[in-house]
CSV table of C-alpha atoms in Angstrom, one decimal:
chain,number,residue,atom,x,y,z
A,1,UNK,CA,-18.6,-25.1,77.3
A,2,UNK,CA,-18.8,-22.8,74.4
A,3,UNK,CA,-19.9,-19.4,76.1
A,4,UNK,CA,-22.6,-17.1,73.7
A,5,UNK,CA,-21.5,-13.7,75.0
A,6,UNK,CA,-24.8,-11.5,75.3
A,7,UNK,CA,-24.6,-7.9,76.4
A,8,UNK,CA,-28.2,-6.8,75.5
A,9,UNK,CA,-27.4,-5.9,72.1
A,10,UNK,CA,-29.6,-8.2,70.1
A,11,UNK,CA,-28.8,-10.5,67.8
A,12,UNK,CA,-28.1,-13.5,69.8
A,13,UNK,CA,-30.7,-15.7,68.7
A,14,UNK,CA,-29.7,-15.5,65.1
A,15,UNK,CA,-26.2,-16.6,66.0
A,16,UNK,CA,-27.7,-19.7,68.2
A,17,UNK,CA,-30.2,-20.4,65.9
A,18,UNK,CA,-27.1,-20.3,63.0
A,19,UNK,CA,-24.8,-22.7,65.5
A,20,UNK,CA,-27.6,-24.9,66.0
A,21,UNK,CA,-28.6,-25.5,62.3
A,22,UNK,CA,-24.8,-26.6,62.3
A,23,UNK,CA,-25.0,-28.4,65.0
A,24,UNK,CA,-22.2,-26.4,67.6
A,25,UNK,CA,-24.2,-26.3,71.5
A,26,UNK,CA,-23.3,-23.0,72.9
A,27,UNK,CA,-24.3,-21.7,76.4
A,28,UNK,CA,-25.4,-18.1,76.7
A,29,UNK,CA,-23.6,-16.1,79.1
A,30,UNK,CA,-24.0,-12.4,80.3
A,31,UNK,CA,-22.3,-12.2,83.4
A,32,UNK,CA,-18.5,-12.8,84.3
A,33,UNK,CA,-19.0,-15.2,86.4
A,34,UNK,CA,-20.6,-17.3,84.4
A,35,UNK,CA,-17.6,-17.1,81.5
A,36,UNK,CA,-15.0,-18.7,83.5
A,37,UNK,CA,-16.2,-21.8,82.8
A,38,UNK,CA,-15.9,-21.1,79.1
A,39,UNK,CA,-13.5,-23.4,76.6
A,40,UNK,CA,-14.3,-21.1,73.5
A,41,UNK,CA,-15.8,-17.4,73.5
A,42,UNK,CA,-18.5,-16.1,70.4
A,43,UNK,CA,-19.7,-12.9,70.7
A,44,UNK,CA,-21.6,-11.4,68.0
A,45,UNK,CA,-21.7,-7.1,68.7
A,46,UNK,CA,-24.6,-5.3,67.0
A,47,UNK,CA,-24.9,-1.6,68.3
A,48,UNK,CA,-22.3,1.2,69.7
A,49,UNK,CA,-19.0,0.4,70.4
A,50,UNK,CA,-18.8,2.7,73.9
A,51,UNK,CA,-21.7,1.2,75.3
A,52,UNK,CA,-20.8,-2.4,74.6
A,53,UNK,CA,-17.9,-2.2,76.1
A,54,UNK,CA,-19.6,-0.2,78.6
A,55,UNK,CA,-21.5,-3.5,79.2
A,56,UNK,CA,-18.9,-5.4,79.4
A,57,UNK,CA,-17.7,-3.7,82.3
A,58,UNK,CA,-21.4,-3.6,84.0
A,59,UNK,CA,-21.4,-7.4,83.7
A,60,UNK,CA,-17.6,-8.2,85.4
A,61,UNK,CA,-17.4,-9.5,81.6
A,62,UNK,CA,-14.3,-7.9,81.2
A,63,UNK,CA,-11.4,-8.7,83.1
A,64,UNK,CA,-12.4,-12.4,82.6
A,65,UNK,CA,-12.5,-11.8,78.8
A,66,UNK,CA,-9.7,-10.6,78.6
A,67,UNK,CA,-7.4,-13.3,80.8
A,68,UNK,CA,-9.6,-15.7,78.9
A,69,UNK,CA,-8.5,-14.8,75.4
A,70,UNK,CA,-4.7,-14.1,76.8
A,71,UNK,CA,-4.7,-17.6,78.3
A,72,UNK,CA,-5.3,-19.0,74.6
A,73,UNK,CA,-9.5,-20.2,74.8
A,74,UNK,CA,-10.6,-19.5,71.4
A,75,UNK,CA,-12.7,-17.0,70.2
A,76,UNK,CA,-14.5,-15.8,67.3
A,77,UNK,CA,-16.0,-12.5,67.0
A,78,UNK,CA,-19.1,-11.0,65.2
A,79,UNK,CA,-19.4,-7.0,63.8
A,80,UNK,CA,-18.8,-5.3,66.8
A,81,UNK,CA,-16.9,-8.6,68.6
A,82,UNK,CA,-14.3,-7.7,65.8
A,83,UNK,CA,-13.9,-4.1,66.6
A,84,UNK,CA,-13.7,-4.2,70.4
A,85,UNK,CA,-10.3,-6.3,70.3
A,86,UNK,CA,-8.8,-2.7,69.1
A,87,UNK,CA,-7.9,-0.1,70.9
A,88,UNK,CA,-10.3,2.8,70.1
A,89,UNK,CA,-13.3,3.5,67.8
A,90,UNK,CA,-14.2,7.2,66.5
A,91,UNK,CA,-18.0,6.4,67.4
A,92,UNK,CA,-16.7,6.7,70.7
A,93,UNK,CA,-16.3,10.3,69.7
A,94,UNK,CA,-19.8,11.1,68.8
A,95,UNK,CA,-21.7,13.4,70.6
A,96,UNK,CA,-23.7,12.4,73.9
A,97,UNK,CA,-21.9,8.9,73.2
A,98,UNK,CA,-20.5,6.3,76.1
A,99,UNK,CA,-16.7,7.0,76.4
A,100,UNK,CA,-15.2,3.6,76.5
A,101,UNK,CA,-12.0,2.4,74.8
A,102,UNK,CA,-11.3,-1.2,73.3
A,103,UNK,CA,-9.9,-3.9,74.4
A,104,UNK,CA,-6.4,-3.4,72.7
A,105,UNK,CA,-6.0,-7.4,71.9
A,106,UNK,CA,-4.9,-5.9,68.5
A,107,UNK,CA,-3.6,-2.5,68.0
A,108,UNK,CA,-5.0,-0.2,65.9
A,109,UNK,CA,-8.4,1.7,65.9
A,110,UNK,CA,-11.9,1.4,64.6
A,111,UNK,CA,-12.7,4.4,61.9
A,112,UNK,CA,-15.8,5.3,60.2
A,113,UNK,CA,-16.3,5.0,56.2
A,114,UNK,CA,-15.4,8.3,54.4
A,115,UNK,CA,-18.3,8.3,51.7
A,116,UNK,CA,-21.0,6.7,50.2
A,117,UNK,CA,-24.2,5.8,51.7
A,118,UNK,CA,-24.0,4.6,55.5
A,119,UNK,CA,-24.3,2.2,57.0
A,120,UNK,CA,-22.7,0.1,54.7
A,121,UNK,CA,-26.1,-2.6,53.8
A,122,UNK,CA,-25.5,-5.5,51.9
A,123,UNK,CA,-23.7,-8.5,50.3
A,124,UNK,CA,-19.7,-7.7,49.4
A,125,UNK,CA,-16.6,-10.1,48.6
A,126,UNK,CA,-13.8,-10.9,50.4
A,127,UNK,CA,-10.4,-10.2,48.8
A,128,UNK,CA,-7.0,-11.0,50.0
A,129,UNK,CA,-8.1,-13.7,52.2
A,130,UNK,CA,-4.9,-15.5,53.7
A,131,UNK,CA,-6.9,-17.6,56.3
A,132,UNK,CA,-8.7,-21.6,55.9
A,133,UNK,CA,-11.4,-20.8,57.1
A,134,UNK,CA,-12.2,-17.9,54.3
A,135,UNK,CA,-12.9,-17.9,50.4
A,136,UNK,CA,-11.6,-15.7,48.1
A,137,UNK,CA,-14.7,-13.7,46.4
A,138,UNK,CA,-17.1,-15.4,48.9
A,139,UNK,CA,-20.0,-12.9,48.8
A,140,UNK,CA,-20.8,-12.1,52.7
A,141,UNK,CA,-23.6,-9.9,54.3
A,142,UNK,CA,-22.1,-6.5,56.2
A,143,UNK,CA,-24.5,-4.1,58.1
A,144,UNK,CA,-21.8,-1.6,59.3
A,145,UNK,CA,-20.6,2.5,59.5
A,146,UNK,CA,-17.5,1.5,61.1
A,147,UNK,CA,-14.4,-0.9,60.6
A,148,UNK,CA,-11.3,-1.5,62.3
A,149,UNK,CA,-7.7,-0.5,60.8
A,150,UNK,CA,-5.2,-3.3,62.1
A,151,UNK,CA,-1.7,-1.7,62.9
A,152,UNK,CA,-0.1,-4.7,62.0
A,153,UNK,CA,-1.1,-5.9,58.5
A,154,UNK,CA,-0.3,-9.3,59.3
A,155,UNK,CA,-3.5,-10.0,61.4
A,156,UNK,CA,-6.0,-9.0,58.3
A,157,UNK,CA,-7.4,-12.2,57.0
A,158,UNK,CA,-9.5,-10.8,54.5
A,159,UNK,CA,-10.5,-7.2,53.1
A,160,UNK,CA,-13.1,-6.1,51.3
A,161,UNK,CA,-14.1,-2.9,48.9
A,162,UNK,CA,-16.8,-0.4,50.0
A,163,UNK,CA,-15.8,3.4,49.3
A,164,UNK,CA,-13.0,2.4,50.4
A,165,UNK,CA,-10.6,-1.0,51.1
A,166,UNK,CA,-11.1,-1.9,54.4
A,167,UNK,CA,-10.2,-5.3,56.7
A,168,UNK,CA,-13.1,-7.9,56.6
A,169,UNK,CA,-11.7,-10.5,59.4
A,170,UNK,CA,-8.7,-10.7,61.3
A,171,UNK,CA,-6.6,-14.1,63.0
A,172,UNK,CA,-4.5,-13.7,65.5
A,173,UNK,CA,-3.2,-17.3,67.5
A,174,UNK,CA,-6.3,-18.3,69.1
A,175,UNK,CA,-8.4,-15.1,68.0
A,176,UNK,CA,-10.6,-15.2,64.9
A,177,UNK,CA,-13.1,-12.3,64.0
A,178,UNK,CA,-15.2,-11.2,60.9
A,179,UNK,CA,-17.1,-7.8,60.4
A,180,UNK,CA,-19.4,-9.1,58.6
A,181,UNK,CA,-22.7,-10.9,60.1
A,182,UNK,CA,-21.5,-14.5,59.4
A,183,UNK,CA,-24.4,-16.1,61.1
A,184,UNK,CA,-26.7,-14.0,57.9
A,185,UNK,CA,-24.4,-15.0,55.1
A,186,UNK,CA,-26.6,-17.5,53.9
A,187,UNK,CA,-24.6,-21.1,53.1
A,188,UNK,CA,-21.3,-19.3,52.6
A,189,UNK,CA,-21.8,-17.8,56.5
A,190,UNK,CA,-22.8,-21.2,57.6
A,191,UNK,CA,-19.8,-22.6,56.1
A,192,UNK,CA,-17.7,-19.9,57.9
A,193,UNK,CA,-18.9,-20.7,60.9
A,194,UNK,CA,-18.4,-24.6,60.5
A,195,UNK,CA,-14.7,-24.2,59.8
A,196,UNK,CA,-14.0,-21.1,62.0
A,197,UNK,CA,-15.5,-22.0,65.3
A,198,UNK,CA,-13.1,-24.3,67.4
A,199,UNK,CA,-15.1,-26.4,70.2
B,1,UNK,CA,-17.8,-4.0,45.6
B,2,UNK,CA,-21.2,-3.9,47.3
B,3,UNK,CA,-23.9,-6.2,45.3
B,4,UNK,CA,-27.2,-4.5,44.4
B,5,UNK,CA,-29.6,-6.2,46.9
B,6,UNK,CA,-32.7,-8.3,45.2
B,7,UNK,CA,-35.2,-8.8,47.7
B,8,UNK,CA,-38.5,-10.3,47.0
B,9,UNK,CA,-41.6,-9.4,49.3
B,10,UNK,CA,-44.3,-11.5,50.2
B,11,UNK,CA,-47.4,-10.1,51.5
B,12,UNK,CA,-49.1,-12.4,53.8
B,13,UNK,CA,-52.9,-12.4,54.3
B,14,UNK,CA,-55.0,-15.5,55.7
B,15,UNK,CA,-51.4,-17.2,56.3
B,16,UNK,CA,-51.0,-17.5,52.1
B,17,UNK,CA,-49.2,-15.3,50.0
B,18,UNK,CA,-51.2,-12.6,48.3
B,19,UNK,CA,-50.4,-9.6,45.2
B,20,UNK,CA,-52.7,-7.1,44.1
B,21,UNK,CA,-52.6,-3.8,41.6
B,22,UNK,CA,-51.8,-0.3,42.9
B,23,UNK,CA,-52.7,-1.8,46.5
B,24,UNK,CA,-56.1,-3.4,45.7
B,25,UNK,CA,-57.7,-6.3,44.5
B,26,UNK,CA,-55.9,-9.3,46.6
B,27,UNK,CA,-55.2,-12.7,45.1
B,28,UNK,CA,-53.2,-15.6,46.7
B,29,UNK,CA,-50.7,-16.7,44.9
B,30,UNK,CA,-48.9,-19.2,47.6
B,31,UNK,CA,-47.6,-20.8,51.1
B,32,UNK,CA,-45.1,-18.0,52.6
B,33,UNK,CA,-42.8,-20.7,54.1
B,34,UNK,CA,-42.8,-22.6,50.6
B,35,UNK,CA,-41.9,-18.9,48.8
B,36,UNK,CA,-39.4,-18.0,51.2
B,37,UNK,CA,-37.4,-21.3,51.0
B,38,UNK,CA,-37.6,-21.4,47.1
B,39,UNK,CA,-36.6,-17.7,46.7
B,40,UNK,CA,-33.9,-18.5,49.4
B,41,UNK,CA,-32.1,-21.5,47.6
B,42,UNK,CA,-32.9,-19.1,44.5
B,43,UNK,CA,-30.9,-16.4,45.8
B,44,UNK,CA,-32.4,-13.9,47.1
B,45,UNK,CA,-30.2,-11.3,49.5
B,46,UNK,CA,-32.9,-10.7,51.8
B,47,UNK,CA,-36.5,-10.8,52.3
B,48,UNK,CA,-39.8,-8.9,53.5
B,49,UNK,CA,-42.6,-9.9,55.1
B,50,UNK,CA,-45.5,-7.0,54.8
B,51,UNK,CA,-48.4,-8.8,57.1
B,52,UNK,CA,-51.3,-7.1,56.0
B,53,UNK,CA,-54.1,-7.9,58.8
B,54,UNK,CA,-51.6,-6.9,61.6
B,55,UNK,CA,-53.8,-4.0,62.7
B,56,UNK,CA,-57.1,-6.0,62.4
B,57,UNK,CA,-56.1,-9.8,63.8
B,58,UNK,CA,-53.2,-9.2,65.7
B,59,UNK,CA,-49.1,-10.4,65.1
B,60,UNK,CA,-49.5,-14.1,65.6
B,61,UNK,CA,-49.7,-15.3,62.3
B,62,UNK,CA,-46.5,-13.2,61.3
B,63,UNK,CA,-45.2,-14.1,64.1
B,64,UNK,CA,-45.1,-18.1,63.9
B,65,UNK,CA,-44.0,-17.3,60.2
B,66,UNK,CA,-41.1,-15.9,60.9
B,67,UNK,CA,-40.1,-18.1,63.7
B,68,UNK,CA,-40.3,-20.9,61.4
B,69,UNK,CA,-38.5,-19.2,58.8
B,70,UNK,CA,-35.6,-18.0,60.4
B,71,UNK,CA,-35.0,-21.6,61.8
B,72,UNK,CA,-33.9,-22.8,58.5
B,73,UNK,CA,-33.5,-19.8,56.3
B,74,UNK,CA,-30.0,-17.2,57.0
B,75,UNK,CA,-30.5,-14.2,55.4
B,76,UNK,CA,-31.7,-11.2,56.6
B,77,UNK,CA,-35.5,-10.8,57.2
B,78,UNK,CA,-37.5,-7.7,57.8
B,79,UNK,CA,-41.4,-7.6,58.8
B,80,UNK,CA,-43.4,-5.1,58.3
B,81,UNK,CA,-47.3,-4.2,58.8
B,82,UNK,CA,-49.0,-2.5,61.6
B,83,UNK,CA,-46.2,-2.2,63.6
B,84,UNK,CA,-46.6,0.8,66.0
B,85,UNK,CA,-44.7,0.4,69.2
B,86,UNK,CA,-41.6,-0.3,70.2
B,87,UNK,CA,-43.0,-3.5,72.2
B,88,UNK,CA,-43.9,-4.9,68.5
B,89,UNK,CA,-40.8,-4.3,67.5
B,90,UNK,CA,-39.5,-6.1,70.3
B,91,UNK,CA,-41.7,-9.3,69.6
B,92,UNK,CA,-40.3,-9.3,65.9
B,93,UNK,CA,-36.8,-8.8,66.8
B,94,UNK,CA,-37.4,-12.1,69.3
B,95,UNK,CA,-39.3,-14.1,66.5
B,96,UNK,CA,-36.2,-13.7,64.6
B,97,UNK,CA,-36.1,-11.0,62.1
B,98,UNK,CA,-33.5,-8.8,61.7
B,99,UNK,CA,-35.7,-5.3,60.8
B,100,UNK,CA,-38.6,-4.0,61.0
B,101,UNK,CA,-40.4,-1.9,58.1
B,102,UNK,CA,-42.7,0.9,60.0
B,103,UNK,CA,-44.9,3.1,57.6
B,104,UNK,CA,-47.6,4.8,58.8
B,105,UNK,CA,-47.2,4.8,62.7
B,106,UNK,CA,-43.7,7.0,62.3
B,107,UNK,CA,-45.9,9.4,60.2
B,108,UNK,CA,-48.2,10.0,62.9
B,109,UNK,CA,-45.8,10.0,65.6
B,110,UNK,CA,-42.2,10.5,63.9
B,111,UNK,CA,-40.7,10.3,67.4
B,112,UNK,CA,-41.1,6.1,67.2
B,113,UNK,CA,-38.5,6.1,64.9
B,114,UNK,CA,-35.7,7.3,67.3
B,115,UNK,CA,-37.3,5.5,70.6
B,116,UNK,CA,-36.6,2.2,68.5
B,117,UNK,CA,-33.3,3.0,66.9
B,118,UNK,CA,-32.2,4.1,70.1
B,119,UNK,CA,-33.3,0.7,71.4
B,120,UNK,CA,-32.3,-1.8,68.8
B,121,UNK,CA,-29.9,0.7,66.3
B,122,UNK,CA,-30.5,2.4,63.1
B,123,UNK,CA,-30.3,-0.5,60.8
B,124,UNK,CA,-33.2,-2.2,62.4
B,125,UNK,CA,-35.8,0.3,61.2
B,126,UNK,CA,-36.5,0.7,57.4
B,127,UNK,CA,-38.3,3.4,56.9
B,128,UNK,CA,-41.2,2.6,54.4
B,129,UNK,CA,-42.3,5.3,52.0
B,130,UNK,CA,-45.3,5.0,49.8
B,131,UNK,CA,-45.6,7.7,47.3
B,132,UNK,CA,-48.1,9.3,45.0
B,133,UNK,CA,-47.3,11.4,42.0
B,134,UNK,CA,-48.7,14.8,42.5
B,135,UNK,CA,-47.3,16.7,39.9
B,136,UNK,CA,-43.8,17.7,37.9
B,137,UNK,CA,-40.8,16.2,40.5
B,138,UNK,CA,-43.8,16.0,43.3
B,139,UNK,CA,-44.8,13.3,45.3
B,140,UNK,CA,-46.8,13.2,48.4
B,141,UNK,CA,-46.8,10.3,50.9
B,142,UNK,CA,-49.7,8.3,51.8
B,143,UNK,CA,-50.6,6.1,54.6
B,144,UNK,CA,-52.7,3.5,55.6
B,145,UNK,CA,-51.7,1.1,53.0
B,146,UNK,CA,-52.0,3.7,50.7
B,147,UNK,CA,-55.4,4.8,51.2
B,148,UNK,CA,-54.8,7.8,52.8
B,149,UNK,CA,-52.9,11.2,51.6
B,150,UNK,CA,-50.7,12.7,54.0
B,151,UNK,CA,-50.2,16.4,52.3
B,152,UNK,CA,-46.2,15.0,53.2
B,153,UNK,CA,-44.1,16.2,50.4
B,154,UNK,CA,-42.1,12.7,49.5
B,155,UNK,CA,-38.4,14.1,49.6
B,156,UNK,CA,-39.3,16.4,53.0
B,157,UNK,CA,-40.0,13.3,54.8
B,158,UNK,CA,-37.1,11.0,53.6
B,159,UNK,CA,-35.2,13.0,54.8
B,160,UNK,CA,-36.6,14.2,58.2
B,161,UNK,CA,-36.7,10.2,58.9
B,162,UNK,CA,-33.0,9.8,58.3
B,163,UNK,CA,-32.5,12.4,60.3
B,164,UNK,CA,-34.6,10.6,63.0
B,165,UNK,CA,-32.1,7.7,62.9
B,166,UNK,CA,-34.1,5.1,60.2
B,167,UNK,CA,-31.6,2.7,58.6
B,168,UNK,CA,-32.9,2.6,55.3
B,169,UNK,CA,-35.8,3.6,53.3
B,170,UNK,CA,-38.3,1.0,51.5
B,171,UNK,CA,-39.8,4.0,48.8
B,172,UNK,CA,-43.0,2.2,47.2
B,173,UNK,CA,-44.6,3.8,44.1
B,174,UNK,CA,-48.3,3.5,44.6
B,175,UNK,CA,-48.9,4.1,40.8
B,176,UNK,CA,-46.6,1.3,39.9
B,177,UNK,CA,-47.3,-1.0,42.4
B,178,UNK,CA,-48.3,-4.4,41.1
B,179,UNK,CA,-48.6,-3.2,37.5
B,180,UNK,CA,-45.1,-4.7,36.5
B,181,UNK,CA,-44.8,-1.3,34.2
B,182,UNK,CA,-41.3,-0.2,35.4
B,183,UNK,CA,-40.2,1.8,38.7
B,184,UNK,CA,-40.5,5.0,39.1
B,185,UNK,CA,-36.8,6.1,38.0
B,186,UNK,CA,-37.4,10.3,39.0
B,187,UNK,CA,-38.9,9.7,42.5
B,188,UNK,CA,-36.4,6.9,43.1
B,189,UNK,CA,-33.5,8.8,41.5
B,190,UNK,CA,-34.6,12.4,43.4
B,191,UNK,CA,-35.5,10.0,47.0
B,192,UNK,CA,-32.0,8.4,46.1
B,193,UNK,CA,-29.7,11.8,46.1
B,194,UNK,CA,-31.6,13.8,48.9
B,195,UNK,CA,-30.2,11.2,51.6
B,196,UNK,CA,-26.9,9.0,53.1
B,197,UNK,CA,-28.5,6.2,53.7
B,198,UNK,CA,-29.6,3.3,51.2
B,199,UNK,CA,-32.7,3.0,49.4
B,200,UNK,CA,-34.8,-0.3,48.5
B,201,UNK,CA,-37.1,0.8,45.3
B,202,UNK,CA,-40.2,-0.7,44.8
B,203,UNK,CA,-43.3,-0.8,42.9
B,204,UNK,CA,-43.8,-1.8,39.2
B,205,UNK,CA,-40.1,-4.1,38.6
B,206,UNK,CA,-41.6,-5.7,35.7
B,207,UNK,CA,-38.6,-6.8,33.7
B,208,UNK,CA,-35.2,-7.0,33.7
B,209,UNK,CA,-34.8,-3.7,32.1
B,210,UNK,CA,-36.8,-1.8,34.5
B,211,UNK,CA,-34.8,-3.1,37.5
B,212,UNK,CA,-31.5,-2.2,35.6
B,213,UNK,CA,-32.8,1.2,35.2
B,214,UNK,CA,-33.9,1.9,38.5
B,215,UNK,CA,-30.2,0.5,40.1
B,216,UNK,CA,-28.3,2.2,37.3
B,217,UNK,CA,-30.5,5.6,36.7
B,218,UNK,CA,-32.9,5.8,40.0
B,219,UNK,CA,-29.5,5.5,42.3
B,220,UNK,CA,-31.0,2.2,44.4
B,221,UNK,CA,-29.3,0.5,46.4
B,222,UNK,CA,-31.5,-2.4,46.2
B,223,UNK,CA,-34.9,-3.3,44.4
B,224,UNK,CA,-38.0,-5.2,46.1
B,225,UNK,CA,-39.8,-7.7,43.8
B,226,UNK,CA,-43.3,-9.4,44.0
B,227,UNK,CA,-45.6,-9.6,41.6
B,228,UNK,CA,-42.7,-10.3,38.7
B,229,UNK,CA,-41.6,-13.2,40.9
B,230,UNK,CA,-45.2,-14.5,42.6
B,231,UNK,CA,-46.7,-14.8,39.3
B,232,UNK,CA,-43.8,-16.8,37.8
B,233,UNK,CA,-42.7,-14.2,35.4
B,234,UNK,CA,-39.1,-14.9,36.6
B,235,UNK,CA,-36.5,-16.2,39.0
B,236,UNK,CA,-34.2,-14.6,40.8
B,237,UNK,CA,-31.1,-16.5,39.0
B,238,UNK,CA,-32.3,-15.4,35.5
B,239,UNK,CA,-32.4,-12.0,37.1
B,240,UNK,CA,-29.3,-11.6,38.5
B,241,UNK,CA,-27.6,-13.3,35.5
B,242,UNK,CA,-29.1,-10.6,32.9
B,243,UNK,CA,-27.8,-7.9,35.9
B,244,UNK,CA,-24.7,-9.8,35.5
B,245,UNK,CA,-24.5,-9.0,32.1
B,246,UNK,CA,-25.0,-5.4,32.2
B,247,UNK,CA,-22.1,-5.0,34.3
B,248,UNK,CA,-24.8,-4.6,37.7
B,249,UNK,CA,-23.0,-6.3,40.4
B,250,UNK,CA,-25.1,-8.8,42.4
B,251,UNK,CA,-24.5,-11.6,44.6
């Protein structure tokens, strides 16, 4: 069963709607109970970083994540489903903002972009891509203010350039995750997610 | 490096595609699920749907439109017209579209802006501005599909709705609008520099030219395009290979 994580924060019917079109069944699941069942985990994050994994939590979604993804099930990750396999995000550190930290799959935090106009909104390439699943100077649709800085380099399977260099996607054993809306990248995303996603 | 956005618009009245001048004088110019597809394969980055009965028939037309759409089409999609709660917002998100463009209800009560952003996050609202030339560096913003001055001084309220959490701003020249004369470079250029977050010019892209200058001298982020693009002036491709050439980066 390929569980559709959904934790309120919208977005999941374009991600269905994307698998679908390519033909990948996937189950929607918002409660841990209902994950335990799962063979391979998507979860696409649009919204703050605290209160997802704030929602995570509510849900019993994240002890069984987290033994899930340990235990090898493979899992590919959307925006926010990138960052929250770090440790910490500074929009955890915004005012009146849920206090939650990450995961911590991956070390290393999630930082916000230094200049320029945020969000970043729009279509940018993907350099220094060192996974299959990925193209060199594929353009690829971001909607983001924040983005995660891998402590080990060796996880970063593709960068990109906005005001500053930052890491696109990430592969780690069974864990796969782009910061870029995949599932809104046109062909090229629908490609991505043909190659990326393992049943 | 980001890619300057291209993003045609289709208004949609009577379920057909429609264009008029300065915001009058409607003709229909084609089917919206035909447009979308062939500006899709064409290459557009994302697209807009203004519905322009929403306040007099209801959302079900737009509705079915972009439930269609987004079945076959995966870019992002943004609807706007007579949207003025967050329960419409709602309904559009669920159809399938990514944003939602709210003009003149988040003039008369600015406070929808932040009771939706809060719901759905800042980049599903675009903030859309449509703007009159008053004077030297003046414009005031207008509502009610243009029909209606507000007294709002342009630049004031781009950036109070920033402020109020809005994603993006969609700025619309109403003395360019439909004429295919050029953007407004000085109110894109002034909107542009007075706020952090990206602005989609529109109104009067006529040419190639005119959409380079408003990217490279009006500071936008991204340009909207109808009339140059409904009326078969020119395709997305050809436009984005002239950008090409003048060293604008696209898709």
């Amino acid at each position: 069963m390929i569980a559709l994580i959904d934790v309120g924060s919208g977005n999941i019917g374009s991600v269905k709607r994307a698998l679908s079109y390519i033909g990948v069944k996937s189950t929607v699941v918002s409660q841990g109970k209902d994950l335990v069942k799962a063979s391979s985990i998507i979860f696409p994050g649009v919204g703050h970083f605290g209160k997802i994994m704030g929602e995570f939590r509510k849900r019993k979604l994240d002890t069984i994540f987290l033994k899930l993804l340990r235990k090898g099930v493979p899992y590919f990750g959307i925006c926010v489903g990138m960052q929250i396999l770090f440790e910490f995000s500074e929009e955890t550190l915004t005012p009146n903002s849920v206090k939650e930290k990450g995961f911590g799959i991956l070390k290393g935090k999630v930082v916000k972009f230094l200049g320029g106009k945020v969000p970043q909104i729009g279509w940018n390439t993907l350099e220094n891509v060192k996974a299959d699943w990925l193209e060199n100077n594929a353009h690829v649709y971001f909607v983001n203010s924040f983005y995660a800085v891998p402590a080990d380099p060796s996880v970063s399977a593709a960068t990109s350039r906005y005001t500053e260099d930052f890491c696109a996607a990430v592969e780690y054993k069974n864990i796969r995750a782009v910061q870029f809306h995949a599932e809104k990248s046109g062909e090229t995303g629908l490609e991505i997610l043909r190659k990326a996603i393992k049943c | 490096m980001l890619a300057t956005r291209i993003i045609p618009c289709l208004d949609i009245k009577d379920r057909m595609v429609v264009k008029g001048i300065k915001f009058q004088a409607l003709e229909k110019v084609g089917d919206p699920a035909d447009l979308a597809r062939r500006y899709y394969e064409s290459g557009a980055d994302e697209l807009v749907f203004l519905d322009t009965q929403a306040t007099i028939k209801g959302k079900k037309t737009i509705l079915s439109l972009v439930k269609k759409v987004a079945k076959q089409i995966f870019i992002p999609l943004t609807v706007g017209g007579g949207i003025r709660s967050v329960k419409d917002a709602e309904a559009i998100f669920s159809a399938g579209a990514e944003k939602v463009a709210l003009n003149t209800a988040i003039v008369i009560k600015p406070a929808l802006i932040t009771e939706i952003t809060d719901s759905f996050g800042s980049q599903s609202l675009v903030a859309s501005i449509d703007a009159v030339k008053k004077g030297k560096n003046k414009w005031e913003v207008c509502i009610n599909a243009g029909t209606k001055p507000t007294g709002i001084d342009t630049v004031r309220w781009a950036k109070e709705v920033e402020k109020r959490g809005a994603g993006e701003i969609l700025l619309t020249s109403i003395d360019r609008d439909g004429t295919m004369s050029g953007y407004d470079i000085e109110l894109t250029r002034i909107v542009s520099d007075s706020v952090h977050i990206p602005v989609i010019a529109s109104g009067g892209g006529g040419d190639i030219k005119s959409i380079a200058e408003v990217v490279v001298k009006g500071k936008a982020d991204a340009v909207l395009l109808a009339s140059i693009l409904h009326y078969g002036k020119t395709g997305i491709k050809e436009i984005k290979s002239e950008l090409k050439s003048l060293n604008i980066r696209v898709r």
